[in-house]
CSV table of N, CA and C in Angstrom, one decimal:
chain,number,residue,atom,x,y,z
A,1,GLN,N,0.8,-1.2,0.0
A,1,GLN,CA,0.0,0.0,0.0
A,1,GLN,C,0.9,1.3,0.0
A,2,VAL,N,2.0,1.2,0.6
A,2,VAL,CA,2.9,2.3,0.7
A,2,VAL,C,4.3,1.9,0.1
A,3,GLN,N,4.7,2.6,-0.9
A,3,GLN,CA,6.1,2.5,-1.4
A,3,GLN,C,6.9,3.7,-1.1
A,4,LEU,N,8.1,3.4,-0.6
A,4,LEU,CA,9.0,4.4,-0.1
A,4,LEU,C,10.3,4.4,-0.9
A,5,VAL,N,10.8,5.6,-1.2
A,5,VAL,CA,12.0,5.8,-2.0
A,5,VAL,C,12.9,6.8,-1.2
A,6,GLU,N,14.1,6.3,-0.8
A,6,GLU,CA,15.0,7.2,-0.1
A,6,GLU,C,16.0,7.8,-1.1
A,7,SER,N,16.5,8.9,-0.8
A,7,SER,CA,17.5,9.6,-1.6
A,7,SER,C,18.3,10.5,-0.7
A,8,GLY,N,19.4,11.0,-1.2
A,8,GLY,CA,20.2,12.0,-0.5
A,8,GLY,C,21.4,11.5,0.2
A,9,GLY,N,21.7,10.2,0.2
A,9,GLY,CA,22.9,9.7,0.8
A,9,GLY,C,24.1,10.0,-0.1
A,10,GLY,N,25.2,9.8,0.5
A,10,GLY,CA,26.5,10.0,-0.2
A,10,GLY,C,27.7,10.0,0.7
A,11,LEU,N,28.8,10.5,0.2
A,11,LEU,CA,30.0,10.5,1.0
A,11,LEU,C,30.2,12.0,1.5
A,12,VAL,N,30.5,12.1,2.8
A,12,VAL,CA,30.7,13.4,3.4
A,12,VAL,C,31.8,13.3,4.4
A,13,GLN,N,32.5,14.4,4.6
A,13,GLN,CA,33.6,14.5,5.6
A,13,GLN,C,33.0,14.6,7.0
A,14,ALA,N,33.7,14.1,7.9
A,14,ALA,CA,33.3,14.3,9.3
A,14,ALA,C,33.0,15.7,9.6
A,15,GLY,N,31.9,16.0,10.3
A,15,GLY,CA,31.6,17.3,10.6
A,15,GLY,C,30.6,18.0,9.6
A,16,GLY,N,30.4,17.3,8.5
A,16,GLY,CA,29.6,17.8,7.5
A,16,GLY,C,28.1,17.5,7.7
A,17,SER,N,27.3,17.8,6.7
A,17,SER,CA,25.9,17.6,6.8
A,17,SER,C,25.3,16.9,5.5
A,18,LEU,N,24.2,16.2,5.7
A,18,LEU,CA,23.5,15.6,4.7
A,18,LEU,C,22.0,15.7,5.0
A,19,ARG,N,21.2,15.7,4.0
A,19,ARG,CA,19.7,15.7,4.2
A,19,ARG,C,19.2,14.6,3.3
A,20,LEU,N,18.6,13.6,4.0
A,20,LEU,CA,18.0,12.5,3.4
A,20,LEU,C,16.5,12.7,3.2
A,21,SER,N,16.0,12.2,2.1
A,21,SER,CA,14.6,12.3,1.8
A,21,SER,C,13.9,11.0,1.6
A,22,CYS,N,12.7,10.9,1.9
A,22,CYS,CA,11.9,9.7,1.7
A,22,CYS,C,10.5,10.1,1.2
A,23,ALA,N,10.3,9.7,-0.1
A,23,ALA,CA,9.1,10.0,-0.7
A,23,ALA,C,8.1,8.8,-0.7
A,24,ALA,N,6.9,9.0,-0.3
A,24,ALA,CA,5.9,8.0,-0.1
A,24,ALA,C,4.9,8.0,-1.3
A,25,SER,N,4.5,6.9,-1.7
A,25,SER,CA,3.6,6.8,-2.9
A,25,SER,C,2.2,7.0,-2.5
A,26,ARG,N,1.8,6.7,-1.3
A,26,ARG,CA,0.4,6.9,-0.8
A,26,ARG,C,0.1,8.4,-0.8
A,27,ARG,N,-1.0,8.8,-1.3
A,27,ARG,CA,-1.4,10.2,-1.3
A,27,ARG,C,-1.7,10.8,0.0
A,28,SER,N,-2.3,10.0,0.8
A,28,SER,CA,-2.7,10.4,2.2
A,28,SER,C,-1.9,9.5,3.2
A,29,LEU,N,-1.2,10.2,4.1
A,29,LEU,CA,-0.5,9.5,5.1
A,29,LEU,C,-1.1,9.8,6.5
A,30,SER,N,-2.3,10.2,6.5
A,30,SER,CA,-3.1,10.4,7.7
A,30,SER,C,-3.1,9.1,8.5
A,31,GLY,N,-2.7,9.2,9.8
A,31,GLY,CA,-2.7,8.1,10.7
A,31,GLY,C,-1.4,7.3,10.7
A,32,TYR,N,-0.5,7.6,9.7
A,32,TYR,CA,0.8,6.9,9.6
A,32,TYR,C,1.9,7.6,10.5
A,33,SER,N,2.8,6.8,10.8
A,33,SER,CA,4.1,7.3,11.3
A,33,SER,C,5.2,6.9,10.3
A,34,MET,N,6.2,7.8,10.2
A,34,MET,CA,7.3,7.6,9.3
A,34,MET,C,8.6,7.6,10.2
A,35,GLY,N,9.4,6.6,9.9
A,35,GLY,CA,10.6,6.5,10.7
A,35,GLY,C,11.9,6.3,9.9
A,36,TRP,N,13.0,6.7,10.5
A,36,TRP,CA,14.3,6.5,9.9
A,36,TRP,C,15.1,5.5,10.8
A,37,PHE,N,15.6,4.5,10.2
A,37,PHE,CA,16.5,3.5,10.8
A,37,PHE,C,17.8,3.5,10.0
A,38,ARG,N,18.8,2.9,10.7
A,38,ARG,CA,20.1,2.7,10.0
A,38,ARG,C,20.7,1.4,10.4
A,39,GLN,N,21.5,0.9,9.5
A,39,GLN,CA,22.1,-0.4,9.7
A,39,GLN,C,23.6,-0.3,9.1
A,40,ALA,N,24.5,-0.4,10.0
A,40,ALA,CA,25.9,-0.5,9.6
A,40,ALA,C,26.3,-1.9,9.4
A,41,PRO,N,27.4,-2.2,8.6
A,41,PRO,CA,27.8,-3.5,8.3
A,41,PRO,C,28.0,-4.3,9.6
A,42,GLY,N,27.4,-5.5,9.6
A,42,GLY,CA,27.6,-6.4,10.8
A,42,GLY,C,26.8,-6.0,12.0
A,43,LYS,N,26.0,-4.9,11.9
A,43,LYS,CA,25.3,-4.4,13.1
A,43,LYS,C,23.8,-4.6,12.9
A,44,GLU,N,23.1,-4.5,14.0
A,44,GLU,CA,21.6,-4.6,14.0
A,44,GLU,C,21.1,-3.3,13.5
A,45,ARG,N,19.9,-3.4,13.0
A,45,ARG,CA,19.2,-2.1,12.6
A,45,ARG,C,18.9,-1.3,13.8
A,46,GLU,N,19.1,0.0,13.7
A,46,GLU,CA,19.0,0.9,14.8
A,46,GLU,C,18.0,2.0,14.5
A,47,PHE,N,17.2,2.3,15.5
A,47,PHE,CA,16.3,3.4,15.3
A,47,PHE,C,16.9,4.8,15.4
A,48,VAL,N,16.6,5.7,14.5
A,48,VAL,CA,17.1,7.0,14.5
A,48,VAL,C,16.1,8.1,14.9
A,49,ALA,N,15.0,8.1,14.2
A,49,ALA,CA,14.0,9.1,14.4
A,49,ALA,C,12.7,8.7,13.8
A,50,ALA,N,11.6,9.2,14.3
A,50,ALA,CA,10.3,9.0,13.7
A,50,ALA,C,9.4,10.2,13.9
A,51,ILE,N,8.4,10.3,13.1
A,51,ILE,CA,7.4,11.4,13.2
A,51,ILE,C,6.0,10.9,12.9
A,52,ARG,N,5.1,11.4,13.6
A,52,ARG,CA,3.7,11.1,13.4
A,52,ARG,C,3.1,12.1,12.4
A,53,TRP,N,2.5,11.6,11.4
A,53,TRP,CA,2.1,12.5,10.3
A,53,TRP,C,1.0,13.5,10.7
A,54,ASN,N,0.1,13.0,11.5
A,54,ASN,CA,-1.0,13.9,11.8
A,54,ASN,C,-0.7,15.1,12.6
A,55,ASP,N,0.1,14.8,13.7
A,55,ASP,CA,0.4,15.9,14.6
A,55,ASP,C,1.8,16.5,14.5
A,56,ASP,N,2.6,15.9,13.6
A,56,ASP,CA,3.9,16.5,13.4
A,56,ASP,C,4.8,16.3,14.6
A,57,SER,N,4.6,15.3,15.4
A,57,SER,CA,5.4,15.1,16.6
A,57,SER,C,6.6,14.2,16.3
A,58,PRO,N,7.8,14.7,16.6
A,58,PRO,CA,9.0,13.9,16.4
A,58,PRO,C,9.4,13.1,17.6
A,59,PHE,N,10.1,12.0,17.3
A,59,PHE,CA,10.7,11.2,18.4
A,59,PHE,C,12.1,10.8,17.9
A,60,TYR,N,13.0,10.7,18.8
A,60,TYR,CA,14.4,10.5,18.5
A,60,TYR,C,14.9,9.3,19.3
A,61,GLY,N,15.7,8.5,18.6
A,61,GLY,CA,16.5,7.5,19.4
A,61,GLY,C,17.8,8.2,19.8
A,62,ASP,N,18.6,7.4,20.6
A,62,ASP,CA,19.8,7.9,21.1
A,62,ASP,C,20.8,8.4,20.0
A,63,SER,N,20.7,7.7,18.9
A,63,SER,CA,21.6,8.0,17.8
A,63,SER,C,21.2,9.3,17.0
A,64,GLY,N,19.9,9.7,17.2
A,64,GLY,CA,19.4,10.8,16.5
A,64,GLY,C,19.3,12.1,17.3
A,65,LYS,N,19.4,12.0,18.6
A,65,LYS,CA,19.2,13.2,19.4
A,65,LYS,C,20.4,14.1,19.2
A,66,GLY,N,20.0,15.4,19.1
A,66,GLY,CA,21.0,16.5,19.2
A,66,GLY,C,21.6,16.9,17.8
A,67,ARG,N,21.9,15.9,16.9
A,67,ARG,CA,22.5,16.3,15.7
A,67,ARG,C,21.6,16.1,14.5
A,68,PHE,N,20.5,15.3,14.6
A,68,PHE,CA,19.6,15.0,13.5
A,68,PHE,C,18.2,15.6,13.8
A,69,THR,N,17.6,16.0,12.7
A,69,THR,CA,16.2,16.5,12.8
A,69,THR,C,15.3,15.8,11.8
A,70,ILE,N,14.2,15.3,12.2
A,70,ILE,CA,13.2,14.8,11.3
A,70,ILE,C,12.1,15.8,11.0
A,71,ALA,N,11.7,15.8,9.8
A,71,ALA,CA,10.6,16.8,9.4
A,71,ALA,C,9.8,16.2,8.3
A,72,ARG,N,8.6,16.7,8.1
A,72,ARG,CA,7.8,16.2,7.1
A,72,ARG,C,7.3,17.3,6.2
A,73,ASP,N,7.0,17.0,5.0
A,73,ASP,CA,6.3,18.0,4.0
A,73,ASP,C,5.0,17.3,3.6
A,74,THR,N,3.9,17.8,4.1
A,74,THR,CA,2.7,17.2,3.8
A,74,THR,C,2.3,17.4,2.3
A,75,GLY,N,2.7,18.5,1.7
A,75,GLY,CA,2.4,18.7,0.3
A,75,GLY,C,3.1,17.7,-0.6
A,76,LYS,N,4.3,17.3,-0.2
A,76,LYS,CA,5.1,16.4,-1.1
A,76,LYS,C,5.0,14.9,-0.6
A,77,ASN,N,4.3,14.7,0.5
A,77,ASN,CA,4.3,13.3,1.1
A,77,ASN,C,5.7,12.8,1.3
A,78,THR,N,6.5,13.6,1.8
A,78,THR,CA,8.0,13.3,2.0
A,78,THR,C,8.4,13.6,3.4
A,79,VAL,N,9.2,12.8,3.9
A,79,VAL,CA,9.8,13.0,5.2
A,79,VAL,C,11.3,13.1,5.0
A,80,TYR,N,11.9,14.0,5.8
A,80,TYR,CA,13.4,14.3,5.7
A,80,TYR,C,14.1,14.0,7.0
A,81,LEU,N,15.3,13.6,6.8
A,81,LEU,CA,16.2,13.5,8.0
A,81,LEU,C,17.4,14.4,7.7
A,82,GLN,N,17.5,15.5,8.4
A,82,GLN,CA,18.6,16.4,8.3
A,82,GLN,C,19.6,16.0,9.3
A,83,MET,N,20.8,15.8,8.8
A,83,MET,CA,21.9,15.3,9.6
A,83,MET,C,23.1,16.3,9.6
A,84,SER,N,23.5,16.6,10.8
A,84,SER,CA,24.6,17.6,10.9
A,84,SER,C,25.7,17.0,11.8
A,85,ARG,N,26.9,17.7,11.7
A,85,ARG,CA,28.0,17.2,12.6
A,85,ARG,C,28.2,15.7,12.5
A,86,LEU,N,28.2,15.2,11.3
A,86,LEU,CA,28.3,13.8,11.1
A,86,LEU,C,29.6,13.2,11.5
A,87,LYS,N,29.6,12.0,12.0
A,87,LYS,CA,30.7,11.3,12.5
A,87,LYS,C,30.9,10.0,11.7
A,88,PRO,N,32.1,9.5,11.7
A,88,PRO,CA,32.3,8.2,11.0
A,88,PRO,C,31.4,7.1,11.5
A,89,ASP,N,31.0,7.1,12.8
A,89,ASP,CA,30.1,6.1,13.3
A,89,ASP,C,28.7,6.2,12.8
A,90,ASP,N,28.4,7.3,12.1
A,90,ASP,CA,27.1,7.5,11.4
A,90,ASP,C,27.0,6.7,10.1
A,91,THR,N,28.2,6.2,9.6
A,91,THR,CA,28.2,5.5,8.4
A,91,THR,C,27.3,4.3,8.5
A,92,ALA,N,26.3,4.2,7.5
A,92,ALA,CA,25.4,3.1,7.5
A,92,ALA,C,24.5,3.3,6.3
A,93,VAL,N,23.7,2.2,6.1
A,93,VAL,CA,22.6,2.4,5.2
A,93,VAL,C,21.4,2.9,6.0
A,94,TYR,N,20.8,3.9,5.5
A,94,TYR,CA,19.7,4.5,6.2
A,94,TYR,C,18.4,4.2,5.4
A,95,TYR,N,17.4,3.7,6.2
A,95,TYR,CA,16.1,3.2,5.7
A,95,TYR,C,15.0,4.0,6.2
A,96,CYS,N,14.1,4.3,5.3
A,96,CYS,CA,12.8,4.9,5.7
A,96,CYS,C,11.8,3.8,5.9
A,97,ALA,N,10.9,4.0,6.9
A,97,ALA,CA,9.9,3.1,7.2
A,97,ALA,C,8.6,3.8,7.4
A,98,ALA,N,7.5,3.1,7.2
A,98,ALA,CA,6.2,3.7,7.4
A,98,ALA,C,5.2,2.6,7.9
A,99,GLY,N,4.3,3.1,8.7
A,99,GLY,CA,3.3,2.1,9.2
A,99,GLY,C,2.3,2.8,10.1
A,100,LEU,N,1.2,2.1,10.4
A,100,LEU,CA,0.2,2.6,11.3
A,100,LEU,C,0.7,2.2,12.7
A,101,VAL,N,1.6,2.9,13.2
A,101,VAL,CA,2.4,2.5,14.4
A,101,VAL,C,1.8,3.4,15.6
A,102,GLY,N,1.6,2.7,16.7
A,102,GLY,CA,1.2,3.4,17.9
A,102,GLY,C,2.3,4.1,18.6
A,103,TYR,N,1.9,4.9,19.5
A,103,TYR,CA,2.8,5.7,20.2
A,103,TYR,C,4.0,4.9,20.9
A,104,TYR,N,3.7,3.8,21.4
A,104,TYR,CA,4.7,3.0,22.1
A,104,TYR,C,5.6,2.1,21.2
A,105,GLY,N,5.3,2.1,19.9
A,105,GLY,CA,6.0,1.3,19.0
A,105,GLY,C,6.9,2.0,18.0
A,106,LEU,N,7.0,3.3,18.1
A,106,LEU,CA,7.7,4.1,17.1
A,106,LEU,C,9.1,3.8,17.0
A,107,ALA,N,9.8,3.3,18.0
A,107,ALA,CA,11.2,3.0,18.0
A,107,ALA,C,11.5,1.6,17.6
A,108,SER,N,10.5,0.8,17.4
A,108,SER,CA,10.7,-0.6,17.1
A,108,SER,C,10.7,-0.9,15.6
A,109,ASP,N,11.7,-1.6,15.1
A,109,ASP,CA,11.7,-1.9,13.7
A,109,ASP,C,10.8,-3.1,13.3
A,110,ARG,N,10.2,-3.6,14.3
A,110,ARG,CA,9.3,-4.8,14.1
A,110,ARG,C,7.9,-4.4,13.7
A,111,VAL,N,7.5,-3.2,13.9
A,111,VAL,CA,6.1,-2.8,13.8
A,111,VAL,C,5.9,-1.9,12.5
A,112,TYR,N,6.9,-1.6,11.8
A,112,TYR,CA,6.7,-0.8,10.6
A,112,TYR,C,6.4,-1.8,9.4
A,113,ALA,N,5.4,-1.6,8.7
A,113,ALA,CA,5.0,-2.5,7.6
A,113,ALA,C,5.7,-2.3,6.3
A,114,TYR,N,6.1,-1.1,6.1
A,114,TYR,CA,6.7,-0.7,4.8
A,114,TYR,C,8.1,-0.1,4.9
A,115,TRP,N,9.0,-0.5,4.0
A,115,TRP,CA,10.3,-0.1,4.1
A,115,TRP,C,10.9,0.3,2.7
A,116,GLY,N,11.7,1.3,2.7
A,116,GLY,CA,12.4,1.6,1.5
A,116,GLY,C,13.6,0.8,1.2
A,117,GLN,N,14.3,1.0,0.1
A,117,GLN,CA,15.5,0.2,-0.2
A,117,GLN,C,16.7,0.7,0.5
A,118,GLY,N,16.7,1.9,1.0
A,118,GLY,CA,17.9,2.4,1.8
A,118,GLY,C,18.7,3.3,0.9
A,119,THR,N,19.4,4.1,1.6
A,119,THR,CA,20.4,5.0,1.0
A,119,THR,C,21.7,5.0,1.8
A,120,GLN,N,22.8,4.9,1.1
A,120,GLN,CA,24.1,4.8,1.8
A,120,GLN,C,24.6,6.1,2.3
A,121,VAL,N,25.0,6.2,3.5
A,121,VAL,CA,25.7,7.4,4.0
A,121,VAL,C,27.1,6.9,4.5
A,122,THR,N,28.1,7.6,4.0
A,122,THR,CA,29.5,7.2,4.4
A,122,THR,C,30.1,8.5,4.9
A,123,VAL,N,30.7,8.5,6.1
A,123,VAL,CA,31.3,9.6,6.7
A,123,VAL,C,32.8,9.3,6.8
A,124,SER,N,33.6,10.1,6.2
A,124,SER,CA,35.1,9.9,6.3
A,124,SER,C,35.7,10.7,7.4
A,125,SER,N,36.7,10.2,8.0
A,125,SER,CA,37.4,10.9,9.1
A,125,SER,C,38.4,11.9,8.5
């Protein structure tokens, strides 16, 4: 029902910034939550941030607090992840996810029904 396409990844120097985008195919995202996760080689998928579409309320995991900002554009059905002061440890494939996720499940990668293909972020030292 929802197809997601991430973009904006690339190679950046430590301390730099990137802005990731996730475009959703569904015209109405009312009731949905959109999340960002990342997965580094050999590591488990990690929650970064999420936002509830209806009330524009953001939530952040430990990896996303302070340096990352999640935002949505209702006109474009797009969610963004603005990343600043990037570190080599931020290197990962970043995935966008969507689902009818309740308040207590926003940080869990098990409850999102739809996932994008991911976009690679590489931060050099």
